[in-house]
Short mmCIF file of C-alpha atoms and ligand atoms in Angstrom, two decimals:
data_model
loop_
_atom_site.label_atom_id
_atom_site.label_comp_id
_atom_site.label_asym_id
_atom_site.label_seq_id
_atom_site.Cartn_x
_atom_site.Cartn_y
_atom_site.Cartn_z
CA UNK A 47 -5.23 36.91 9.55
CA UNK A 48 -3.95 34.01 8.46
CA UNK A 49 -5.85 32.09 5.74
CA UNK A 50 -6.21 28.66 4.41
CA UNK A 51 -4.74 26.92 7.73
CA UNK A 52 -4.17 23.06 6.74
CA UNK A 53 -5.92 20.43 8.65
CA UNK A 54 -4.10 17.27 9.82
CA UNK A 55 -6.44 15.20 7.83
CA UNK A 56 -5.66 16.97 4.45
CA UNK A 57 -1.86 16.72 5.34
CA UNK A 58 -2.30 12.77 6.31
CA UNK A 59 -4.29 12.18 3.36
CA UNK A 60 -1.95 13.69 1.08
CA UNK A 61 1.00 11.81 2.93
CA UNK A 62 -1.01 8.57 2.00
CA UNK A 63 -1.32 9.49 -1.79
CA UNK A 64 2.09 9.76 -1.96
CA UNK A 65 2.79 7.04 -0.16
CA UNK A 66 0.68 4.52 -2.19
CA UNK A 67 2.09 6.09 -5.61
CA UNK A 68 5.56 5.16 -4.47
CA UNK A 69 4.36 1.67 -3.62
CA UNK A 70 2.76 1.02 -7.06
CA UNK A 71 5.61 2.32 -9.06
CA UNK A 72 7.68 0.16 -7.09
CA UNK A 73 5.47 -3.09 -7.53
CA UNK A 74 4.95 -2.10 -11.36
CA UNK A 75 8.87 -2.32 -11.90
CA UNK A 76 8.44 -5.85 -10.67
CA UNK A 77 5.28 -6.80 -12.79
CA UNK A 78 6.87 -5.27 -16.08
CA UNK A 79 9.95 -7.51 -15.27
CA UNK A 80 7.99 -10.67 -14.50
CA UNK A 81 5.88 -10.19 -17.69
CA UNK A 82 8.85 -10.59 -19.80
CA UNK A 83 11.18 -12.91 -17.63
CA UNK A 84 8.67 -15.04 -16.10
CA UNK A 85 9.67 -16.18 -12.55
CA UNK A 86 10.73 -19.50 -12.27
CA UNK A 87 11.19 -22.10 -9.35
CA UNK A 88 12.82 -19.31 -7.00
CA UNK A 89 10.61 -16.18 -7.45
CA UNK A 90 13.27 -13.71 -5.96
CA UNK A 91 14.25 -11.70 -8.84
CA UNK A 92 17.92 -11.24 -7.58
CA UNK A 93 18.23 -15.03 -6.98
CA UNK A 94 15.86 -16.59 -9.54
CA UNK A 95 17.30 -17.59 -13.09
CA UNK A 96 17.06 -13.90 -14.43
CA UNK A 97 19.25 -12.72 -11.87
CA UNK A 98 21.64 -11.03 -14.27
CA UNK A 99 18.95 -9.47 -16.16
CA UNK A 100 17.23 -7.93 -12.99
CA UNK A 101 20.34 -6.41 -12.01
CA UNK A 102 20.88 -4.71 -15.38
CA UNK A 103 17.13 -3.83 -15.43
CA UNK A 104 17.46 -1.87 -11.99
CA UNK A 105 20.48 -0.15 -13.16
CA UNK A 106 18.62 1.21 -16.12
CA UNK A 107 15.69 1.98 -13.40
CA UNK A 108 17.98 4.34 -11.13
CA UNK A 109 16.86 7.62 -12.01
CA UNK A 110 12.95 6.35 -11.61
CA UNK A 111 14.10 5.07 -8.36
CA UNK A 112 15.55 8.22 -7.08
CA UNK A 113 12.15 10.04 -7.89
CA UNK A 114 10.45 7.37 -6.09
CA UNK A 115 12.78 7.90 -3.21
CA UNK A 116 11.74 11.59 -3.16
CA UNK A 117 8.20 10.70 -3.11
CA UNK A 118 8.84 8.55 0.03
CA UNK A 119 10.62 11.53 1.38
CA UNK A 120 7.76 13.77 0.90
CA UNK A 121 5.36 11.41 2.21
CA UNK A 122 7.07 11.15 5.35
CA UNK A 123 7.51 14.72 5.77
CA UNK A 124 3.64 15.52 5.15
CA UNK A 125 3.07 12.74 7.53
CA UNK A 126 4.80 14.08 10.30
CA UNK A 127 3.69 17.54 9.95
CA UNK A 128 0.23 16.07 9.99
CA UNK A 129 0.88 15.06 13.56
CA UNK A 130 2.24 18.36 14.51
CA UNK A 131 -0.72 19.99 12.92
CA UNK A 132 -2.83 17.93 14.99
CA UNK A 133 -1.43 19.56 18.31
CA UNK A 134 -1.61 22.91 16.58
CA UNK A 135 -1.26 24.25 12.92
CA UNK A 136 0.75 27.18 14.15
CA UNK A 137 3.36 24.93 15.58
CA UNK A 138 4.30 24.17 12.09
CA UNK A 139 5.72 28.09 12.09
CA UNK A 140 8.08 27.74 14.72
CA UNK A 141 11.01 28.35 12.78
CA UNK A 142 9.41 31.12 10.35
CA UNK A 143 10.38 34.67 10.71
CA UNK A 144 7.20 36.41 9.28
CA UNK A 145 7.31 39.73 7.92
CA UNK A 146 4.38 41.74 9.60
CA UNK A 147 2.63 45.01 7.97
CA UNK A 148 0.69 47.50 9.60
CA UNK A 149 -1.49 47.45 6.50
CA UNK A 150 -4.20 44.98 7.12
CA UNK A 151 -3.89 42.00 4.49
CA UNK A 152 -4.58 38.26 4.68
CA UNK A 153 -1.58 35.93 4.62
CA UNK A 154 -2.08 32.61 3.02
CA UNK A 155 -0.50 29.97 5.39
CA UNK A 156 1.26 28.15 2.36
CA UNK A 157 3.26 31.89 1.84
CA UNK A 158 4.96 30.95 5.74
CA UNK A 159 7.88 29.04 6.17
CA UNK A 160 7.12 25.82 7.86
CA UNK A 161 9.28 23.74 9.83
CA UNK A 162 12.39 22.13 7.84
CA UNK A 163 12.54 18.54 7.09
CA UNK A 164 15.67 17.92 9.32
CA UNK A 165 13.85 19.09 12.42
CA UNK A 166 10.56 17.33 11.97
CA UNK A 167 11.19 14.24 14.04
CA UNK A 168 12.68 15.95 16.93
CA UNK A 169 9.69 18.56 16.70
CA UNK A 170 7.16 15.39 16.71
CA UNK A 171 8.85 13.77 19.76
CA UNK A 172 8.91 17.21 21.44
CA UNK A 173 5.37 18.34 20.67
CA UNK A 174 3.22 15.34 20.29
CA UNK A 175 2.00 12.76 22.69
CA UNK A 176 3.29 9.61 20.49
CA UNK A 177 7.20 9.69 20.01
CA UNK A 178 8.68 8.32 16.99
CA UNK A 179 10.98 4.97 17.07
CA UNK A 180 14.66 5.34 17.05
CA UNK A 181 14.60 3.20 13.74
CA UNK A 182 12.14 5.24 12.09
CA UNK A 183 14.03 8.30 12.94
CA UNK A 184 17.23 6.92 11.67
CA UNK A 185 15.26 5.56 8.33
CA UNK A 186 13.77 9.06 8.07
CA UNK A 187 17.16 10.92 8.17
CA UNK A 188 18.93 8.29 5.84
CA UNK A 189 16.03 8.92 3.16
CA UNK A 190 16.38 12.65 3.42
CA UNK A 191 19.86 12.80 2.96
CA UNK A 192 20.04 10.73 -0.10
CA UNK A 193 17.00 12.63 -1.56
CA UNK A 194 19.18 15.60 -1.10
CA UNK A 195 22.14 14.38 -2.72
CA UNK A 196 20.27 13.52 -5.75
CA UNK A 197 18.60 16.68 -5.50
CA UNK A 198 21.54 18.86 -5.64
CA UNK A 199 24.32 16.65 -7.34
CA UNK A 200 22.01 14.58 -9.82
CA UNK A 201 22.76 11.32 -8.23
CA UNK A 202 22.78 9.50 -4.75
CA UNK A 203 26.26 8.20 -4.82
CA UNK A 204 24.54 4.67 -4.36
CA UNK A 205 22.17 2.48 -6.27
CA UNK A 206 18.58 1.55 -5.12
CA UNK A 207 16.82 -1.55 -4.81
CA UNK A 208 13.12 -1.62 -5.25
CA UNK A 209 12.65 -4.30 -2.62
CA UNK A 210 14.78 -2.36 0.18
CA UNK A 211 12.53 0.86 -0.85
CA UNK A 212 9.33 -1.58 -0.42
CA UNK A 213 10.60 -2.95 2.94
CA UNK A 214 11.01 0.83 3.87
CA UNK A 215 7.45 1.91 3.00
CA UNK A 216 6.12 -1.35 5.03
CA UNK A 217 8.28 -0.07 7.89
CA UNK A 218 6.75 3.47 7.43
CA UNK A 219 3.03 2.36 7.46
CA UNK A 220 3.64 0.56 10.44
CA UNK A 221 5.25 3.45 12.15
CA UNK A 222 2.86 6.05 11.01
CA UNK A 223 -0.35 4.67 10.38
CA UNK A 224 -0.54 1.51 12.72
CA UNK A 225 -4.25 0.58 12.97
CA UNK A 226 -5.39 1.69 9.61
CA UNK A 227 -6.35 -1.27 7.37
CA UNK A 228 -3.37 -1.36 4.80
CA UNK A 229 -4.96 -3.43 1.98
CA UNK A 230 -8.21 -1.45 2.13
CA UNK A 231 -6.17 1.82 2.05
CA UNK A 232 -4.31 0.33 -0.86
CA UNK A 233 -7.50 -0.02 -2.90
CA UNK A 234 -8.91 3.17 -1.96
CA UNK A 235 -5.66 5.09 -3.10
CA UNK A 236 -5.49 3.11 -6.13
CA UNK A 237 -9.18 4.50 -7.16
CA UNK A 238 -7.78 8.07 -6.39
CA UNK A 239 -5.05 8.09 -8.96
CA UNK A 240 -4.63 9.72 -12.39
CA UNK A 241 -5.41 6.56 -14.28
CA UNK A 242 -8.11 5.66 -11.90
CA UNK A 243 -10.10 8.09 -14.29
CA UNK A 244 -10.77 4.87 -16.48
CA UNK A 245 -11.72 2.59 -13.88
CA UNK A 246 -15.29 1.66 -14.73
CA UNK A 247 -15.98 -1.23 -12.95
CA UNK A 248 -16.59 -2.87 -16.45
CA UNK A 249 -13.15 -2.92 -18.12
CA UNK A 250 -11.04 -2.07 -14.98
CA UNK A 251 -11.26 -1.24 -11.29
CA UNK A 252 -9.03 -0.28 -8.71
CA UNK A 253 -9.64 -3.86 -7.01
CA UNK A 254 -8.41 -5.94 -10.15
CA UNK A 255 -5.16 -3.75 -10.07
CA UNK A 256 -4.57 -4.43 -6.25
CA UNK A 257 -5.67 -8.10 -6.57
CA UNK A 258 -3.36 -8.40 -9.41
CA UNK A 259 -0.29 -7.33 -7.39
CA UNK A 260 -1.36 -9.46 -4.09
CA UNK A 261 1.36 -12.20 -4.57
CA UNK A 262 4.00 -9.37 -4.42
CA UNK A 263 2.44 -7.67 -1.58
CA UNK A 264 2.52 -10.66 0.53
CA UNK A 265 5.97 -11.73 -0.75
CA UNK A 266 7.31 -8.17 0.23
CA UNK A 267 5.79 -7.84 3.73
CA UNK A 268 7.72 -9.84 6.30
CA UNK A 269 6.22 -12.00 8.82
CA UNK A 270 6.35 -9.69 11.54
CA UNK A 271 5.36 -6.89 9.78
CA UNK A 272 2.52 -8.98 8.21
CA UNK A 273 1.31 -9.89 11.81
CA UNK A 274 1.41 -6.03 12.65
CA UNK A 275 -0.21 -4.76 9.42
CA UNK A 276 -2.97 -7.45 9.29
CA UNK A 277 -3.58 -8.64 12.75
CA UNK A 278 -2.78 -12.21 11.93
CA UNK A 279 0.08 -14.40 11.35
CA UNK A 280 1.34 -14.76 7.63
CA UNK A 281 0.83 -18.50 7.50
CA UNK A 282 -3.06 -18.08 8.63
CA UNK A 283 -5.13 -19.79 6.10
CA UNK A 284 -6.63 -17.07 3.77
CA UNK A 285 -10.12 -17.58 1.67
CA UNK A 286 -11.60 -15.86 -1.16
CA UNK A 287 -13.96 -12.62 -0.43
CA UNK A 288 -16.94 -13.04 -2.60
CA UNK A 289 -17.43 -9.06 -2.98
CA UNK A 290 -13.84 -8.47 -3.53
CA UNK A 291 -13.67 -11.22 -6.51
CA UNK A 292 -16.76 -9.76 -7.98
CA UNK A 293 -15.46 -6.17 -7.80
CA UNK A 294 -12.02 -7.28 -9.08
CA UNK A 295 -13.46 -9.16 -12.18
CA UNK A 296 -13.85 -7.12 -15.34
CA UNK A 297 -13.74 -7.68 -19.06
CA UNK A 298 -10.11 -7.10 -19.11
CA UNK A 299 -9.25 -9.04 -15.91
CA UNK A 300 -9.57 -12.45 -15.03
CA UNK A 301 -8.96 -13.11 -11.28
CA UNK A 302 -6.55 -15.92 -10.55
CA UNK A 303 -8.62 -17.35 -7.70
CA UNK A 304 -5.59 -19.40 -6.22
CA UNK A 305 -3.50 -16.12 -5.70
CA UNK A 306 -6.40 -14.03 -4.63
CA UNK A 307 -7.38 -14.90 -1.11
CA UNK A 308 -7.92 -11.95 0.98
CA UNK A 309 -10.03 -12.95 3.70
CA UNK A 310 -9.31 -15.34 7.22
CA UNK A 311 -11.62 -17.03 9.43
CA UNK A 312 -12.11 -14.97 12.75
CA UNK A 313 -14.38 -17.40 14.43
CA UNK A 314 -16.33 -20.59 13.30
CA UNK A 315 -19.31 -18.46 11.86
CA UNK A 316 -17.30 -15.15 10.66
CA UNK A 317 -14.91 -14.62 7.80
CA UNK A 318 -12.79 -11.17 7.59
CA UNK A 319 -11.70 -9.61 4.67
CA UNK A 320 -8.35 -7.55 4.55
CA UNK A 321 -9.01 -6.13 1.35
CA UNK A 322 -12.58 -4.73 1.90
CA UNK A 323 -12.30 -4.71 5.88
CA UNK A 324 -15.62 -6.51 6.17
CA UNK A 325 -16.95 -9.26 8.14
CA UNK A 326 -19.02 -11.98 6.47
CA UNK A 327 -21.32 -14.72 8.00
CA UNK A 328 -20.38 -18.41 6.75
CA UNK A 329 -21.33 -21.88 7.41
CA UNK A 330 -18.91 -24.97 7.70
CA UNK A 331 -19.85 -27.11 5.17
CA UNK A 332 -17.62 -29.31 2.60
CA UNK A 333 -17.51 -27.95 -0.72
CA UNK A 334 -19.26 -30.11 -3.55
CA UNK A 335 -16.47 -29.74 -5.86
CA UNK A 336 -14.61 -33.06 -6.12
CA UNK A 337 -11.09 -32.10 -5.70
CA UNK A 338 -11.82 -28.99 -3.30
CA UNK A 339 -11.24 -29.60 0.38
CA UNK A 340 -12.66 -26.45 1.21
CA UNK A 341 -15.34 -26.17 4.02
CA UNK A 342 -16.11 -22.45 4.37
CA UNK A 343 -19.35 -21.80 2.17
CA UNK A 344 -21.64 -18.70 2.29
CA UNK A 345 -24.41 -17.28 -0.30
CA UNK A 346 -22.90 -14.82 -2.51
CA UNK A 347 -25.28 -11.79 -3.36
CA UNK A 348 -23.54 -11.89 -6.72
CA UNK A 349 -24.37 -15.29 -7.90
CA UNK A 350 -27.56 -15.66 -5.68
CA UNK A 351 -26.21 -19.10 -4.61
CA UNK A 352 -23.79 -20.94 -2.15
CA UNK A 353 -20.28 -20.42 -3.12
CA UNK A 354 -16.89 -22.01 -1.61
CA UNK A 355 -14.64 -19.50 -0.08
CA UNK A 356 -11.76 -21.86 -1.11
CA UNK A 357 -12.50 -22.48 -4.87
CA UNK A 358 -14.90 -19.85 -5.60
CA UNK A 359 -17.31 -22.47 -7.16
CA UNK A 360 -21.17 -21.83 -7.28
CA UNK A 361 -22.17 -25.09 -5.06
CA UNK A 362 -25.06 -25.42 -7.62
CA UNK A 363 -22.56 -25.93 -10.69
CA UNK A 364 -20.72 -28.61 -8.89
CA UNK A 365 -20.22 -31.95 -10.51
CA UNK A 366 -22.58 -33.81 -8.18
CA UNK A 367 -25.38 -32.16 -9.62
CA UNK A 368 -24.90 -33.14 -13.07
ZN1 ZN B 542 -13.49 -8.20 0.24
ZN1 ZN B 543 -14.62 -25.41 -3.15
#
Protein backbone atom coordinates (compact mmCIF):
# COMPACT_ATOMS: atom_id res chain seq x y z
CA UNK A 1 0.00 0.00 0.00
CA UNK A 2 0.99 3.65 -0.34
CA UNK A 3 2.29 5.13 2.90
CA UNK A 4 3.14 8.66 4.07
CA UNK A 5 0.37 10.27 2.10
CA UNK A 6 0.69 14.08 2.36
CA UNK A 7 -2.03 16.23 3.91
CA UNK A 8 -3.11 19.59 2.47
CA UNK A 9 -2.33 21.22 5.84
CA UNK A 10 1.26 19.93 5.85
CA UNK A 11 1.86 21.05 2.26
CA UNK A 12 0.33 24.48 2.90
CA UNK A 13 2.35 24.88 6.07
CA UNK A 14 5.65 24.31 4.25
CA UNK A 15 4.48 26.61 1.45
CA UNK A 16 3.91 29.39 4.00
CA UNK A 17 7.24 28.72 5.70
CA UNK A 18 9.03 29.13 2.40
CA UNK A 19 6.90 32.17 1.61
CA UNK A 20 7.93 33.97 4.79
CA UNK A 21 11.53 32.82 4.44
CA UNK A 22 11.62 34.57 1.04
CA UNK A 23 9.89 37.58 2.56
CA UNK A 24 12.37 38.00 5.40
CA UNK A 25 15.38 37.52 3.10
CA UNK A 26 14.11 40.36 0.90
CA UNK A 27 13.36 42.67 3.82
CA UNK A 28 16.77 41.97 5.36
CA UNK A 29 18.50 43.08 2.15
CA UNK A 30 16.87 46.48 2.54
CA UNK A 31 17.39 46.65 6.33
CA UNK A 32 21.13 45.97 5.97
CA UNK A 33 21.44 48.70 3.36
CA UNK A 34 19.44 51.23 5.40
CA UNK A 35 21.65 50.65 8.40
CA UNK A 36 24.70 51.97 6.56
CA UNK A 37 23.03 54.29 4.04
CA UNK A 38 20.36 55.86 6.21
CA UNK A 39 17.32 56.84 4.10
CA UNK A 40 16.86 60.57 3.74
CA UNK A 41 13.78 62.56 2.79
CA UNK A 42 12.80 60.14 0.06
CA UNK A 43 12.66 56.66 1.60
CA UNK A 44 12.56 54.86 -1.79
CA UNK A 45 15.97 53.24 -2.21
CA UNK A 46 16.06 53.72 -5.96
CA UNK A 47 15.01 57.37 -5.86
CA UNK A 48 16.60 58.61 -2.64
CA UNK A 49 20.05 60.12 -2.20
CA UNK A 50 21.69 56.65 -2.27
CA UNK A 51 20.19 55.55 -5.60
CA UNK A 52 23.56 54.75 -7.16
CA UNK A 53 24.83 52.81 -4.13
CA UNK A 54 21.56 50.88 -3.99
CA UNK A 55 21.81 49.78 -7.58
CA UNK A 56 25.43 48.59 -7.11
CA UNK A 57 24.38 46.78 -3.94
CA UNK A 58 21.50 45.02 -5.69
CA UNK A 59 23.77 44.01 -8.56
CA UNK A 60 26.02 42.28 -6.07
CA UNK A 61 23.01 40.56 -4.52
CA UNK A 62 21.84 38.86 -7.74
CA UNK A 63 22.87 35.28 -6.85
CA UNK A 64 21.02 35.53 -3.52
CA UNK A 65 18.00 37.06 -5.24
CA UNK A 66 17.96 34.16 -7.68
CA UNK A 67 17.93 31.79 -4.73
CA UNK A 68 15.01 33.73 -3.22
CA UNK A 69 13.20 33.43 -6.53
CA UNK A 70 13.63 29.64 -6.30
CA UNK A 71 12.14 29.63 -2.82
CA UNK A 72 9.15 31.66 -4.05
CA UNK A 73 8.62 29.18 -6.87
CA UNK A 74 8.75 26.25 -4.47
CA UNK A 75 6.30 27.94 -2.14
CA UNK A 76 3.86 28.48 -5.02
CA UNK A 77 4.19 24.88 -6.18
CA UNK A 78 3.51 23.45 -2.74
CA UNK A 79 0.55 25.75 -2.15
CA UNK A 80 -1.02 24.60 -5.43
CA UNK A 81 -0.30 20.98 -4.55
CA UNK A 82 -2.01 21.59 -1.18
CA UNK A 83 -5.16 22.66 -3.05
CA UNK A 84 -5.15 19.57 -5.23
CA UNK A 85 -4.36 17.38 -2.22
CA UNK A 86 -7.42 18.82 -0.44
CA UNK A 87 -9.59 17.27 -3.17
CA UNK A 88 -7.61 14.00 -3.07
CA UNK A 89 -3.88 13.37 -2.56
CA UNK A 90 -3.98 10.74 -5.30
CA UNK A 91 -4.72 13.43 -7.88
CA UNK A 92 -1.12 14.56 -7.37
CA UNK A 93 -0.08 11.29 -9.01
CA UNK A 94 -2.06 11.83 -12.21
CA UNK A 95 0.98 11.95 -14.48
CA UNK A 96 2.96 9.25 -12.74
CA UNK A 97 3.52 5.87 -14.21
CA UNK A 98 4.12 3.69 -11.15
CA UNK A 99 5.92 0.39 -11.50
CA UNK A 100 3.82 -2.19 -9.72
CA UNK A 101 5.21 -5.41 -8.37
CA UNK A 102 3.48 -8.64 -7.45
CA UNK A 103 5.66 -8.77 -4.35
CA UNK A 104 3.68 -6.96 -1.67
CA UNK A 105 5.55 -3.98 -0.21
CA UNK A 106 4.78 -0.49 0.96
CA UNK A 107 5.37 2.37 -1.46
CA UNK A 108 6.32 5.69 0.08
CA UNK A 109 4.29 8.51 -1.49
CA UNK A 110 7.45 10.64 -1.78
CA UNK A 111 8.98 8.02 -4.13
CA UNK A 112 6.18 8.54 -6.63
CA UNK A 113 6.33 11.16 -9.30
CA UNK A 114 3.85 13.97 -8.66
CA UNK A 115 2.41 16.48 -11.12
CA UNK A 116 4.98 18.67 -12.87
CA UNK A 117 5.21 22.32 -11.82
CA UNK A 118 4.22 23.42 -15.30
CA UNK A 119 0.90 21.52 -15.08
CA UNK A 120 -0.14 22.66 -11.61
CA UNK A 121 -2.18 25.79 -12.43
CA UNK A 122 -4.25 23.94 -15.05
CA UNK A 123 -4.68 21.01 -12.65
CA UNK A 124 -5.95 23.35 -9.91
CA UNK A 125 -8.33 25.07 -12.30
CA UNK A 126 -9.69 21.74 -13.55
CA UNK A 127 -9.88 19.84 -10.26
CA UNK A 128 -10.51 22.41 -7.50
CA UNK A 129 -13.58 24.47 -6.72
CA UNK A 130 -11.80 27.82 -6.72
CA UNK A 131 -9.94 28.74 -9.91
CA UNK A 132 -6.71 30.75 -10.00
CA UNK A 133 -6.80 34.21 -11.54
CA UNK A 134 -5.18 34.84 -14.93
CA UNK A 135 -2.75 37.33 -13.36
CA UNK A 136 -1.62 34.75 -10.84
CA UNK A 137 -1.10 32.05 -13.46
CA UNK A 138 0.93 34.50 -15.56
CA UNK A 139 3.13 35.47 -12.59
CA UNK A 140 3.50 31.79 -11.66
CA UNK A 141 4.71 30.91 -15.15
CA UNK A 142 7.12 33.84 -15.27
CA UNK A 143 8.78 32.98 -12.00
CA UNK A 144 8.89 29.28 -12.94
CA UNK A 145 10.63 29.96 -16.22
CA UNK A 146 13.13 32.36 -14.59
CA UNK A 147 13.86 29.76 -11.95
CA UNK A 148 14.41 27.13 -14.64
CA UNK A 149 16.77 29.40 -16.55
CA UNK A 150 19.14 29.93 -13.68
CA UNK A 151 18.79 26.34 -12.47
CA UNK A 152 20.04 25.20 -15.88
CA UNK A 153 22.23 28.08 -17.01
CA UNK A 154 23.36 29.69 -13.76
CA UNK A 155 21.71 32.99 -14.59
CA UNK A 156 18.20 34.15 -15.37
CA UNK A 157 19.19 36.61 -18.09
CA UNK A 158 17.70 39.50 -16.14
CA UNK A 159 18.37 41.27 -12.88
CA UNK A 160 16.04 40.91 -9.94
CA UNK A 161 14.85 43.85 -7.89
CA UNK A 162 13.84 43.08 -4.29
CA UNK A 163 10.85 45.46 -4.46
CA UNK A 164 9.47 43.57 -7.46
CA UNK A 165 9.83 40.25 -5.67
CA UNK A 166 8.16 41.72 -2.56
CA UNK A 167 5.24 42.96 -4.68
CA UNK A 168 5.02 39.47 -6.16
CA UNK A 169 4.86 37.95 -2.68
CA UNK A 170 2.06 40.30 -1.64
CA UNK A 171 0.03 39.27 -4.69
CA UNK A 172 0.79 35.61 -4.03
CA UNK A 173 -0.63 35.79 -0.49
CA UNK A 174 -3.73 37.68 -1.64
CA UNK A 175 -4.35 34.97 -4.23
CA UNK A 176 -3.51 31.86 -2.25
CA UNK A 177 -4.21 32.64 1.38
CA UNK A 178 -6.78 35.40 1.28
CA UNK A 179 -8.65 35.63 4.59
CA UNK A 180 -5.72 34.58 6.77
CA UNK A 181 -4.21 37.22 9.10
CA UNK A 182 -1.03 38.12 7.20
CA UNK A 183 0.77 39.95 10.01
CA UNK A 184 -0.04 37.26 12.54
CA UNK A 185 1.25 34.66 10.08
CA UNK A 186 4.42 36.72 9.65
CA UNK A 187 5.07 36.58 13.41
CA UNK A 188 4.06 32.97 13.74
CA UNK A 189 6.40 31.85 10.96
CA UNK A 190 9.21 34.10 12.28
CA UNK A 191 8.96 32.12 15.50
CA UNK A 192 9.54 28.87 13.60
CA UNK A 193 12.74 29.71 11.70
CA UNK A 194 16.24 28.48 12.53
CA UNK A 195 17.31 31.74 14.22
CA UNK A 196 14.10 31.59 16.30
CA UNK A 197 15.98 29.04 18.38
CA UNK A 198 17.52 32.09 20.09
CA UNK A 199 14.18 33.81 20.78
CA UNK A 200 13.87 33.69 24.53
CA UNK A 201 11.52 36.66 24.96
CA UNK A 202 14.13 38.34 27.14
CA UNK A 203 16.84 39.25 24.64
CA UNK A 204 15.05 38.62 21.38
CA UNK A 205 11.60 37.69 20.15
CA UNK A 206 9.77 37.02 16.90
CA UNK A 207 7.50 40.02 17.55
CA UNK A 208 10.47 42.41 17.85
CA UNK A 209 11.91 41.05 14.60
CA UNK A 210 8.63 41.71 12.80
CA UNK A 211 7.80 45.03 14.49
CA UNK A 212 11.24 46.25 13.42
CA UNK A 213 10.38 45.65 9.77
CA UNK A 214 6.90 47.18 10.08
CA UNK A 215 7.73 50.47 8.27
CA UNK A 216 9.15 48.48 5.34
CA UNK A 217 6.16 46.11 5.38
CA UNK A 218 3.64 48.95 5.25
CA UNK A 219 5.65 50.79 2.60
CA UNK A 220 5.87 47.66 0.44
CA UNK A 221 2.17 46.86 0.47
CA UNK A 222 0.16 48.95 -2.00
CA UNK A 223 -3.13 50.60 -1.05
CA UNK A 224 -5.33 48.01 -2.74
CA UNK A 225 -3.32 45.04 -1.44
CA UNK A 226 -3.41 46.60 2.04
CA UNK A 227 -7.19 46.70 1.95
CA UNK A 228 -7.38 43.07 0.83
CA UNK A 229 -4.77 41.82 3.30
CA UNK A 230 -5.89 43.73 6.36
CA UNK A 231 -9.49 44.69 5.66
CA UNK A 232 -8.84 48.38 6.34
CA UNK A 233 -7.66 51.25 4.22
CA UNK A 234 -3.95 52.02 4.31
CA UNK A 235 -4.74 55.51 5.64
CA UNK A 236 -6.84 54.28 8.59
CA UNK A 237 -5.39 55.66 11.83
CA UNK A 238 -3.42 53.00 13.64
CA UNK A 239 -2.73 52.58 17.35
CA UNK A 240 -0.31 50.76 19.61
CA UNK A 241 -1.27 47.30 20.85
CA UNK A 242 -0.19 46.96 24.50
CA UNK A 243 0.32 43.23 24.14
CA UNK A 244 2.44 43.38 20.97
CA UNK A 245 4.57 46.24 22.33
CA UNK A 246 5.19 44.21 25.47
CA UNK A 247 6.13 41.11 23.43
CA UNK A 248 8.43 43.14 21.17
CA UNK A 249 10.34 44.90 23.94
CA UNK A 250 13.48 42.98 24.86
CA UNK A 251 16.83 43.86 26.41
CA UNK A 252 18.29 44.09 22.91
CA UNK A 253 15.37 45.88 21.31
CA UNK A 254 13.70 49.19 22.13
CA UNK A 255 10.44 49.58 20.25
CA UNK A 256 10.06 52.74 18.19
CA UNK A 257 6.51 53.52 19.34
CA UNK A 258 5.80 55.97 16.53
CA UNK A 259 6.51 53.30 13.91
CA UNK A 260 4.99 50.29 15.63
CA UNK A 261 1.25 50.85 15.42
CA UNK A 262 -0.52 47.63 14.53
CA UNK A 263 -4.09 48.16 15.82
CA UNK A 264 -7.12 50.03 14.54
CA UNK A 265 -10.54 51.01 15.94
CA UNK A 266 -13.24 48.55 14.94
CA UNK A 267 -15.83 50.67 16.72
CA UNK A 268 -15.92 53.15 19.58
CA UNK A 269 -15.12 50.57 22.24
CA UNK A 270 -13.05 47.97 20.38
CA UNK A 271 -9.50 48.04 19.12
CA UNK A 272 -8.36 45.23 16.82
CA UNK A 273 -4.69 44.37 16.42
CA UNK A 274 -3.49 43.09 13.03
CA UNK A 275 -0.44 41.49 14.59
CA UNK A 276 -1.92 39.37 17.38
CA UNK A 277 -5.36 39.29 15.70
CA UNK A 278 -7.08 40.10 19.02
CA UNK A 279 -9.81 42.56 20.02
CA UNK A 280 -9.31 44.85 23.00
CA UNK A 281 -11.87 46.90 24.88
CA UNK A 282 -10.93 50.59 25.06
CA UNK A 283 -12.30 53.91 26.41
CA UNK A 284 -12.46 57.17 24.51
CA UNK A 285 -10.75 59.53 26.91
CA UNK A 286 -8.16 62.26 26.33
CA UNK A 287 -4.59 61.23 27.04
CA UNK A 288 -3.06 63.12 29.95
CA UNK A 289 0.30 63.58 28.26
CA UNK A 290 0.66 67.24 27.23
CA UNK A 291 1.58 66.97 23.58
CA UNK A 292 -0.40 63.80 22.85
CA UNK A 293 -3.70 64.19 21.06
CA UNK A 294 -4.65 60.55 21.67
CA UNK A 295 -8.03 59.65 23.07
CA UNK A 296 -7.94 55.85 23.05
CA UNK A 297 -7.02 54.40 26.43
CA UNK A 298 -7.18 51.01 28.05
CA UNK A 299 -5.77 49.29 31.06
CA UNK A 300 -2.62 47.42 30.23
CA UNK A 301 -2.19 44.15 32.06
CA UNK A 302 1.56 44.62 31.74
CA UNK A 303 1.80 47.87 33.67
CA UNK A 304 -1.38 47.48 35.71
CA UNK A 305 -2.48 50.99 34.81
CA UNK A 306 -4.23 52.87 32.02
CA UNK A 307 -2.01 53.29 28.96
CA UNK A 308 -2.57 55.51 25.90
CA UNK A 309 -2.77 53.60 22.61
CA UNK A 310 -1.31 56.61 20.75
CA UNK A 311 1.82 57.56 22.72
CA UNK A 312 2.18 54.45 24.85
CA UNK A 313 2.45 56.43 28.10
CA UNK A 314 1.11 55.11 31.36
CA UNK A 315 -1.48 57.68 32.44
CA UNK A 316 -0.20 57.56 36.01
CA UNK A 317 3.22 58.81 34.78
CA UNK A 318 1.76 61.86 33.02
CA UNK A 319 3.15 65.27 34.03
CA UNK A 320 -0.22 66.36 35.42
CA UNK A 321 0.35 63.98 38.31
CA UNK A 322 3.72 65.39 39.26
ZN1 LIG B 1 -1.35 42.99 19.14
ZN1 LIG C 1 -1.00 59.61 24.70
